[in-house]
Tab-separated table of C-alpha atoms in Angstrom:
chain	number	residue	atom	x	y	z
A	1	MET	CA	-0.233	-7.394	-5.494
A	2	THR	CA	-2.701	-7.195	-4.099
A	3	PHE	CA	-3.979	-5.339	-1.343
A	4	ILE	CA	-6.410	-5.718	1.729
A	5	LEU	CA	-8.610	-3.685	0.153
A	6	ASP	CA	-9.221	-4.351	-3.360
A	7	PHE	CA	-11.954	-7.168	-1.956
A	8	ILE	CA	-13.971	-8.679	0.101
A	9	ILE	CA	-14.691	-12.344	1.240
A	10	TRP	CA	-18.333	-12.446	3.245
A	11	SER	CA	-18.755	-15.178	4.382
A	12	PRO	CA	-21.209	-15.103	7.227
A	13	ASN	CA	-23.121	-17.637	8.732
A	14	PRO	CA	-27.425	-16.130	8.382
A	15	GLU	CA	-28.579	-18.022	11.439
A	16	MET	CA	-27.896	-15.565	14.082
A	17	PHE	CA	-28.848	-17.767	17.644
A	18	THR	CA	-31.212	-21.061	17.949
A	19	ILE	CA	-34.375	-20.364	19.750
A	20	PRO	CA	-33.416	-22.546	23.199
A	21	GLY	CA	-35.799	-25.013	24.064
A	22	ILE	CA	-38.162	-24.907	20.362
A	23	GLY	CA	-34.647	-25.235	18.355
A	24	ARG	CA	-35.227	-22.270	16.323
A	25	GLU	CA	-33.142	-20.876	14.378
A	26	VAL	CA	-33.591	-17.009	14.069
A	27	ARG	CA	-31.770	-16.080	10.265
A	28	TRP	CA	-30.219	-12.450	9.840
A	29	TYR	CA	-32.729	-12.037	6.964
A	30	GLY	CA	-36.318	-12.731	8.962
A	31	LEU	CA	-34.932	-9.632	11.670
A	32	LEU	CA	-33.915	-7.164	9.416
A	33	PHE	CA	-37.245	-7.803	7.115
A	34	ALA	CA	-39.016	-7.178	10.527
A	35	MET	CA	-37.393	-4.564	12.026
A	36	GLY	CA	-37.405	-2.526	8.336
A	37	PHE	CA	-41.367	-2.916	9.495
A	38	ILE	CA	-40.710	-1.055	13.266
A	39	VAL	CA	-38.551	1.528	11.922
A	40	ALA	CA	-40.895	2.513	9.443
A	41	GLN	CA	-43.673	2.479	11.665
A	42	GLN	CA	-42.034	3.873	14.517
A	43	VAL	CA	-41.048	6.737	10.951
A	44	MET	CA	-44.882	6.320	10.411
A	45	TYR	CA	-46.364	7.823	14.137
A	46	TRP	CA	-43.408	10.383	13.193
A	47	ILE	CA	-45.233	11.828	9.651
A	48	PHE	CA	-48.425	10.931	11.593
A	49	LYS	CA	-48.100	13.160	14.598
A	50	LYS	CA	-46.420	15.643	11.858
A	51	GLU	CA	-49.786	16.644	9.973
A	52	ASN	CA	-52.364	15.855	12.470
A	53	LYS	CA	-53.494	13.210	11.784
A	54	ASN	CA	-53.763	10.339	14.393
A	55	PRO	CA	-50.694	8.341	14.826
A	56	LYS	CA	-53.118	5.359	16.213
A	57	ASP	CA	-54.309	4.822	12.330
A	58	VAL	CA	-50.171	3.933	11.871
A	59	ASP	CA	-51.170	-0.022	13.070
A	60	GLN	CA	-53.597	-0.780	10.779
A	61	LEU	CA	-51.770	0.296	8.234
A	62	THR	CA	-49.005	-1.804	8.898
A	63	MET	CA	-51.136	-4.423	9.381
A	64	TYR	CA	-52.223	-4.022	5.658
A	65	LEU	CA	-48.508	-3.518	4.806
A	66	VAL	CA	-46.645	-6.847	5.851
A	67	ILE	CA	-49.344	-8.847	5.102
A	68	ALA	CA	-49.867	-7.327	0.714
A	69	VAL	CA	-46.432	-7.028	0.855
A	70	VAL	CA	-45.610	-10.225	1.981
A	71	VAL	CA	-48.134	-12.530	0.201
A	72	GLY	CA	-47.695	-9.845	-3.215
A	73	ALA	CA	-43.858	-10.035	-3.164
A	74	ARG	CA	-44.551	-14.243	-3.162
A	75	LEU	CA	-47.177	-14.453	-5.569
A	76	GLY	CA	-44.567	-11.841	-7.633
A	77	HIS	CA	-41.295	-14.736	-7.607
A	78	CYS	CA	-44.068	-17.493	-7.742
A	79	LEU	CA	-46.139	-15.760	-11.419
A	80	PHE	CA	-43.344	-14.021	-12.512
A	81	TYR	CA	-40.184	-15.888	-12.556
A	82	ASN	CA	-41.474	-19.592	-12.310
A	83	PRO	CA	-44.974	-19.598	-13.127
A	84	THR	CA	-45.123	-22.711	-14.869
A	85	TYR	CA	-42.972	-25.424	-11.421
A	86	TYR	CA	-45.609	-23.303	-9.047
A	87	LEU	CA	-48.637	-23.257	-11.178
A	88	SER	CA	-48.870	-27.146	-11.051
A	89	ASN	CA	-47.388	-27.211	-7.349
A	90	PRO	CA	-49.369	-24.844	-6.083
A	91	LEU	CA	-49.023	-25.878	-2.359
A	92	GLU	CA	-45.379	-24.484	-2.913
A	93	ILE	CA	-46.497	-21.394	-2.942
A	94	ILE	CA	-46.878	-20.966	0.239
A	95	LYS	CA	-43.641	-22.119	1.197
A	96	ILE	CA	-41.998	-18.648	1.675
A	97	TRP	CA	-39.459	-20.220	4.473
A	98	GLU	CA	-37.811	-21.105	1.052
A	99	GLY	CA	-37.509	-18.468	-0.072
A	100	GLY	CA	-38.272	-16.800	-3.002
A	101	LEU	CA	-39.845	-12.667	-2.609
A	102	ALA	CA	-40.413	-9.776	-5.677
A	103	SER	CA	-40.571	-6.300	-4.844
A	104	HIS	CA	-42.271	-5.969	-7.896
A	105	GLY	CA	-44.724	-8.332	-6.360
A	106	GLY	CA	-44.677	-5.837	-3.080
A	107	ALA	CA	-45.251	-3.082	-4.970
A	108	ILE	CA	-48.793	-4.277	-6.327
A	109	GLY	CA	-49.702	-5.422	-2.662
A	110	MET	CA	-48.500	-2.498	-1.663
A	111	PHE	CA	-50.844	-0.578	-4.052
A	112	ILE	CA	-54.093	-2.906	-3.292
A	113	ALA	CA	-53.281	-2.000	-0.306
A	114	LEU	CA	-53.741	1.721	0.357
A	115	TYR	CA	-56.452	1.516	-1.547
A	116	LEU	CA	-58.376	-0.472	1.344
A	117	PHE	CA	-56.490	1.291	3.650
A	118	ALA	CA	-57.514	5.208	2.834
A	119	LYS	CA	-60.842	3.625	1.405
A	120	LYS	CA	-61.940	2.428	5.502
A	121	TYR	CA	-60.281	5.431	7.342
A	122	GLY	CA	-60.939	8.313	5.423
A	123	PHE	CA	-57.532	9.395	3.534
A	124	THR	CA	-57.632	10.410	-0.246
A	125	TYR	CA	-54.984	7.873	-1.319
A	126	LEU	CA	-53.371	10.155	-3.873
A	127	TRP	CA	-52.282	11.295	0.410
A	128	ILE	CA	-52.062	8.008	2.080
A	129	LEU	CA	-48.858	7.191	-1.610
A	130	ASP	CA	-46.705	9.827	-1.103
A	131	ARG	CA	-46.480	9.110	2.541
A	132	VAL	CA	-46.070	5.759	2.171
A	133	ALA	CA	-43.161	6.067	0.067
A	134	ILE	CA	-40.778	7.420	1.844
A	135	VAL	CA	-40.328	4.800	5.239
A	136	THR	CA	-41.234	1.829	1.195
A	137	VAL	CA	-37.964	3.471	0.931
A	138	LEU	CA	-36.158	2.048	4.274
A	139	VAL	CA	-37.893	-1.147	4.720
A	140	GLY	CA	-36.752	-1.770	1.327
A	141	ALA	CA	-33.653	-0.839	2.517
A	142	PHE	CA	-32.785	-2.990	5.481
A	143	ILE	CA	-34.346	-5.936	3.098
A	144	ARG	CA	-31.668	-5.240	1.062
A	145	PHE	CA	-28.635	-5.896	3.767
A	146	GLY	CA	-30.991	-8.573	4.509
A	147	ASN	CA	-30.159	-10.729	1.429
A	148	PHE	CA	-26.457	-9.460	2.209
A	149	MET	CA	-26.253	-11.415	4.372
A	150	ASN	CA	-27.644	-13.607	3.794
A	151	SER	CA	-25.221	-14.052	0.627
A	152	GLU	CA	-27.994	-14.080	-2.101
A	153	ILE	CA	-28.990	-11.855	-4.719
A	154	ILE	CA	-26.101	-11.331	-6.243
A	155	GLY	CA	-23.599	-9.625	-9.007
A	156	LEU	CA	-22.004	-10.216	-11.844
A	157	PRO	CA	-18.533	-10.677	-11.950
A	158	THR	CA	-16.382	-7.565	-11.677
A	159	GLY	CA	-13.656	-9.018	-13.890
A	160	THR	CA	-11.392	-7.123	-11.692
A	161	ASP	CA	-9.374	-7.505	-8.349
A	162	ASN	CA	-12.251	-5.582	-6.466
A	163	GLY	CA	-15.537	-6.821	-5.267
A	164	ILE	CA	-16.937	-9.390	-2.873
A	165	VAL	CA	-16.048	-13.169	-2.874
A	166	PHE	CA	-19.058	-14.643	-1.554
A	167	SER	CA	-17.489	-17.572	0.414
A	168	ARG	CA	-20.509	-18.997	2.011
A	169	SER	CA	-21.437	-21.932	-0.021
A	170	VAL	CA	-17.777	-23.350	-0.067
A	171	GLU	CA	-18.393	-23.215	3.654
A	172	ASP	CA	-21.145	-24.978	3.310
A	173	MET	CA	-19.802	-27.646	1.396
A	174	PHE	CA	-17.196	-28.669	3.465
A	175	LEU	CA	-18.962	-27.937	6.516
A	176	ASN	CA	-22.132	-30.474	5.699
A	177	GLY	CA	-19.089	-32.660	3.345
A	178	ASP	CA	-17.706	-33.725	5.997
A	179	GLU	CA	-18.453	-34.150	9.282
A	180	ARG	CA	-14.670	-34.221	11.109
A	181	ILE	CA	-14.487	-29.975	10.064
A	182	GLU	CA	-15.044	-28.110	13.174
A	183	GLU	CA	-14.887	-24.867	10.834
A	184	VAL	CA	-14.071	-23.634	7.663
A	185	SER	CA	-12.416	-19.879	7.895
A	186	PHE	CA	-10.564	-18.339	4.920
A	187	GLU	CA	-8.000	-15.787	3.890
A	188	LYS	CA	-6.809	-12.884	1.902
A	189	GLY	CA	-3.690	-14.117	-0.169
A	190	GLY	CA	-1.883	-17.808	-0.701
A	191	SER	CA	-0.108	-19.302	-3.058
A	192	ALA	CA	-2.330	-19.801	-6.516
A	193	VAL	CA	-1.533	-16.976	-9.171
A	194	SER	CA	-3.868	-16.202	-12.134
A	195	ASP	CA	-2.258	-13.979	-15.141
A	196	SER	CA	-6.109	-13.260	-14.584
A	197	ALA	CA	-8.443	-10.233	-14.481
A	198	GLY	CA	-11.133	-11.214	-11.874
A	199	LEU	CA	-9.334	-13.610	-10.175
A	200	VAL	CA	-7.564	-13.088	-6.337
A	201	PRO	CA	-5.608	-16.064	-4.402
A	202	MET	CA	-7.078	-16.594	-1.222
A	203	THR	CA	-7.108	-19.528	1.654
A	204	VAL	CA	-10.174	-22.437	2.647
A	205	VAL	CA	-8.947	-23.070	5.452
A	206	LEU	CA	-9.873	-26.363	7.015
A	207	GLU	CA	-10.264	-26.775	11.233
A	208	TYR	CA	-11.135	-30.333	12.461
A	209	LYS	CA	-12.527	-31.419	15.890
A	210	ARG	CA	-9.467	-32.141	17.932
A	211	SER	CA	-9.926	-36.099	18.043
A	212	ILE	CA	-8.769	-35.973	13.757
A	213	ASP	CA	-5.460	-36.960	12.678
A	214	LEU	CA	-5.280	-36.362	9.196
A	215	ASP	CA	-2.640	-38.886	7.860
A	216	PRO	CA	-0.819	-36.727	4.709
A	217	ALA	CA	-0.877	-39.742	2.376
A	218	THR	CA	-4.208	-41.332	2.608
A	219	SER	CA	-5.058	-37.678	3.150
A	220	LYS	CA	-4.189	-37.150	-0.960
A	221	ASN	CA	-7.056	-38.088	-3.246
A	222	PHE	CA	-8.894	-35.845	-1.235
A	223	PHE	CA	-7.257	-32.927	-1.217
A	224	GLU	CA	-6.045	-33.539	-5.233
A	225	ARG	CA	-8.913	-35.401	-5.984
A	226	SER	CA	-11.943	-35.248	-4.606
A	227	VAL	CA	-11.451	-31.527	-2.579
A	228	PRO	CA	-11.198	-29.883	-6.904
A	229	ASN	CA	-13.663	-31.584	-8.025
A	230	ALA	CA	-16.460	-31.061	-5.973
A	231	PHE	CA	-15.561	-27.155	-6.605
A	232	ALA	CA	-16.119	-27.923	-10.571
A	233	ARG	CA	-19.514	-29.879	-9.473
A	234	SER	CA	-21.235	-27.747	-7.704
A	235	SER	CA	-22.369	-24.861	-9.291
A	236	SER	CA	-23.157	-22.819	-5.800
A	237	VAL	CA	-19.196	-22.882	-5.494
A	238	SER	CA	-17.920	-22.376	-9.226
A	239	LYS	CA	-19.511	-19.630	-9.128
A	240	HIS	CA	-17.189	-18.072	-6.416
A	241	VAL	CA	-13.437	-20.487	-6.573
A	242	TYR	CA	-12.331	-20.537	-9.458
A	243	TYR	CA	-11.184	-24.430	-11.167
A	244	GLN	CA	-10.123	-25.831	-14.426
A	245	SER	CA	-9.350	-29.087	-14.746
A	246	GLY	CA	-6.633	-29.698	-14.480
A	247	MET	CA	-5.542	-27.193	-12.551
A	248	GLU	CA	-3.086	-27.279	-9.623
A	249	MET	CA	-4.673	-26.487	-6.185
A	250	PRO	CA	-1.857	-27.094	-3.574
A	251	TYR	CA	-2.465	-27.387	-0.165
A	252	LYS	CA	-0.828	-27.493	3.452
A	253	LEU	CA	-1.406	-29.819	6.667
A	254	TYR	CA	-0.432	-28.905	9.966
A	255	LYS	CA	-0.874	-29.006	13.202
A	256	ASP	CA	-1.842	-26.164	15.813
A	257	GLY	CA	-1.666	-26.685	19.545
A	258	GLY	CA	-2.773	-30.221	18.619
A	259	VAL	CA	-5.665	-29.802	16.408
A	260	GLN	CA	-5.771	-30.783	12.844
A	261	TYR	CA	-5.370	-28.119	10.457
A	262	ALA	CA	-5.459	-27.653	6.382
A	263	LYS	CA	-5.254	-24.861	3.671
A	264	ILE	CA	-6.086	-25.329	0.967
A	265	HIS	CA	-4.570	-22.303	-1.745
A	266	THR	CA	-7.865	-21.566	-4.845
A	267	LEU	CA	-8.315	-18.530	-7.114
A	268	GLY	CA	-12.017	-16.828	-5.487
A	269	ILE	CA	-13.763	-14.450	-7.684
A	270	PRO	CA	-14.379	-10.927	-6.908
A	271	ARG	CA	-18.830	-9.494	-7.448
A	272	HIS	CA	-20.683	-6.560	-7.884
A	273	PRO	CA	-22.579	-6.173	-4.281
A	274	GLY	CA	-25.625	-6.056	-5.548
A	275	GLN	CA	-27.272	-6.218	-2.660
A	276	LEU	CA	-25.695	-3.004	-1.227
A	277	TYR	CA	-25.645	-1.293	-3.718
A	278	GLU	CA	-29.925	-1.920	-4.470
A	279	SER	CA	-29.207	-1.097	0.025
A	280	ILE	CA	-27.467	2.569	0.049
A	281	ALA	CA	-29.567	3.548	-3.383
A	282	CYS	CA	-32.872	3.113	-0.535
A	283	VAL	CA	-30.849	5.392	2.203
A	284	LEU	CA	-30.180	7.916	-0.284
A	285	MET	CA	-33.898	8.300	-1.106
A	286	PHE	CA	-35.123	7.940	2.043
A	287	LEU	CA	-33.149	10.663	2.742
A	288	ILE	CA	-33.841	13.118	-0.534
A	289	LEU	CA	-37.697	12.744	0.334
A	290	ALA	CA	-38.212	12.702	3.571
A	291	HIS	CA	-36.098	16.173	2.778
A	292	VAL	CA	-38.845	17.305	0.601
A	293	TRP	CA	-41.643	16.544	2.763
A	294	TYR	CA	-40.635	17.909	6.038
A	295	HIS	CA	-39.761	21.501	3.506
A	296	HIS	CA	-41.844	21.183	1.028
A	297	ARG	CA	-45.301	19.252	2.257
A	298	ASP	CA	-47.876	21.988	2.423
A	299	GLN	CA	-46.810	23.308	-0.968
A	300	LEU	CA	-46.174	20.350	-2.953
A	301	LYS	CA	-49.878	18.803	-4.672
A	302	GLU	CA	-51.323	15.058	-4.015
A	303	GLY	CA	-49.141	12.170	-5.726
A	304	PHE	CA	-45.912	14.048	-6.210
A	305	LEU	CA	-43.962	12.524	-3.386
A	306	PHE	CA	-45.255	9.041	-4.876
A	307	GLY	CA	-44.677	9.826	-8.340
A	308	PHE	CA	-40.944	10.869	-7.609
A	309	PHE	CA	-40.658	7.355	-5.094
A	310	MET	CA	-41.844	6.235	-8.258
A	311	THR	CA	-39.620	7.565	-10.589
A	312	MET	CA	-35.744	7.376	-8.424
A	313	LEU	CA	-36.736	3.706	-7.070
A	314	TRP	CA	-37.908	1.545	-10.248
A	315	SER	CA	-34.465	4.029	-12.073
A	316	GLU	CA	-32.678	2.163	-10.046
A	317	ARG	CA	-33.797	-0.989	-10.017
A	318	PHE	CA	-32.783	-0.763	-13.379
A	319	PHE	CA	-29.811	0.015	-13.802
A	320	VAL	CA	-28.498	-2.147	-10.924
A	321	GLU	CA	-29.974	-5.435	-12.945
A	322	PHE	CA	-27.271	-4.892	-14.979
A	323	PHE	CA	-24.375	-5.586	-11.937
A	324	LYS	CA	-26.465	-8.420	-10.817
A	325	GLU	CA	-26.694	-12.317	-11.707
A	326	ASN	CA	-30.470	-13.080	-13.058
A	327	GLN	CA	-32.826	-15.131	-10.521
A	328	GLU	CA	-34.042	-17.291	-13.691
A	329	ALA	CA	-31.750	-19.416	-16.274
A	330	TRP	CA	-34.476	-17.771	-18.760
A	331	GLU	CA	-33.730	-15.007	-18.159
A	332	ALA	CA	-30.843	-15.124	-20.211
A	333	ASP	CA	-32.542	-15.820	-22.888
A	334	ILE	CA	-34.348	-11.883	-23.693
A	335	PRO	CA	-32.380	-8.696	-24.021
A	336	LEU	CA	-32.983	-7.079	-19.834
A	337	ASN	CA	-33.864	-9.662	-17.394
A	338	MET	CA	-37.254	-9.797	-16.051
A	339	GLY	CA	-36.641	-7.610	-12.649
A	340	GLN	CA	-36.044	-4.671	-16.055
A	341	TRP	CA	-39.478	-5.262	-17.837
A	342	LEU	CA	-41.069	-4.734	-14.841
A	343	SER	CA	-39.594	-2.040	-13.850
A	344	ILE	CA	-39.978	0.084	-16.881
A	345	PRO	CA	-44.457	0.216	-17.003
A	346	LEU	CA	-43.439	1.862	-12.892
A	347	PHE	CA	-41.078	4.162	-13.727
A	348	LEU	CA	-43.876	5.551	-16.347
A	349	TRP	CA	-46.048	5.387	-13.446
A	350	GLY	CA	-43.760	7.908	-11.658
A	351	VAL	CA	-42.466	10.031	-14.101
A	352	THR	CA	-45.879	10.318	-14.528
A	353	PHE	CA	-47.322	11.599	-11.233
A	354	MET	CA	-44.722	13.944	-11.262
A	355	ILE	CA	-46.098	15.841	-14.426
A	356	LYS	CA	-50.007	15.384	-13.952
A	357	TYR	CA	-48.723	16.088	-10.166
A	358	TRP	CA	-46.584	19.128	-10.972
A	359	GLY	CA	-46.454	22.637	-9.032
A	360	PHE	CA	-45.904	23.760	-6.676
A	361	GLY	CA	-47.709	26.337	-4.159
A	362	GLU	CA	-46.951	29.336	-1.656
A	363	LYS	CA	-45.622	27.687	1.427
A	364	LYS	CA	-47.221	27.832	4.537
């Protein structure tokens, strides 16, 4: 029996709204990305005031970090994950709006920017690394939640009835493929059944435009052949909806309030919400780092907090990668994926900093 809390069908629209007049879409990911930096900036104002530093320097620090993180993350994605393509098509690198950011590249960009900032504004490099480490994970929490709203960087199938069925690609397939459809929604449960673990019954509900009236006889081929074939052909859909050739996919046509509806009974594939795992982990790391800084900042050697941050962040990233899909197909041929290989030296760097700068002075 499938209970209501066993799985969640997730299909939010990544677009929040369209700006009137210019037709520009405002997306959840972009808003959360910006909010992460805004909230982090406010926390940095507070840190600078507590440490008797000039809060105005935070404005310049924010500018350094925004530029460095975005540029570094974009270059990291292009050069770490698909260098052949991007080096052959360098103009594609600047198309950041098409997606593709790598946190490891963002980290490298951040380290360079902080060195330049510290040198110009008279801070020690280790001092600024320690403080920025606190808010970096906070930004990461917002960004990963933005990935969740975008239904991207998804996790592997759980193999159980628990998890998230990411259904946005199914919704897009119907809306983009049939202009007669007004809205697509989903319901848990249905007449599709399976004895295999990791497959859950769900129903796709198609609401047609008011002028549409489906004839059961002429619609038979569409629902019994075209829809199943579309599910099987689309790799983005077959990741989330299970279908094998010859498998029955029950459907029902009906009207409600003069509006035509169709219900398609199918099987969803619950996956790990890797984005949420990382987002929650980042919130916890922020609380830990903020606690250590607030209560022990006068006792800690410069550099220890940064080392603690690096050790936690990249060990978390290494282990969460076991629950996430590879970003590129070629990663399946190596024992660890690219994200894990890139995390190892950064983790070791953090451990080195913790050992080198270990020790507590007397509390002032």
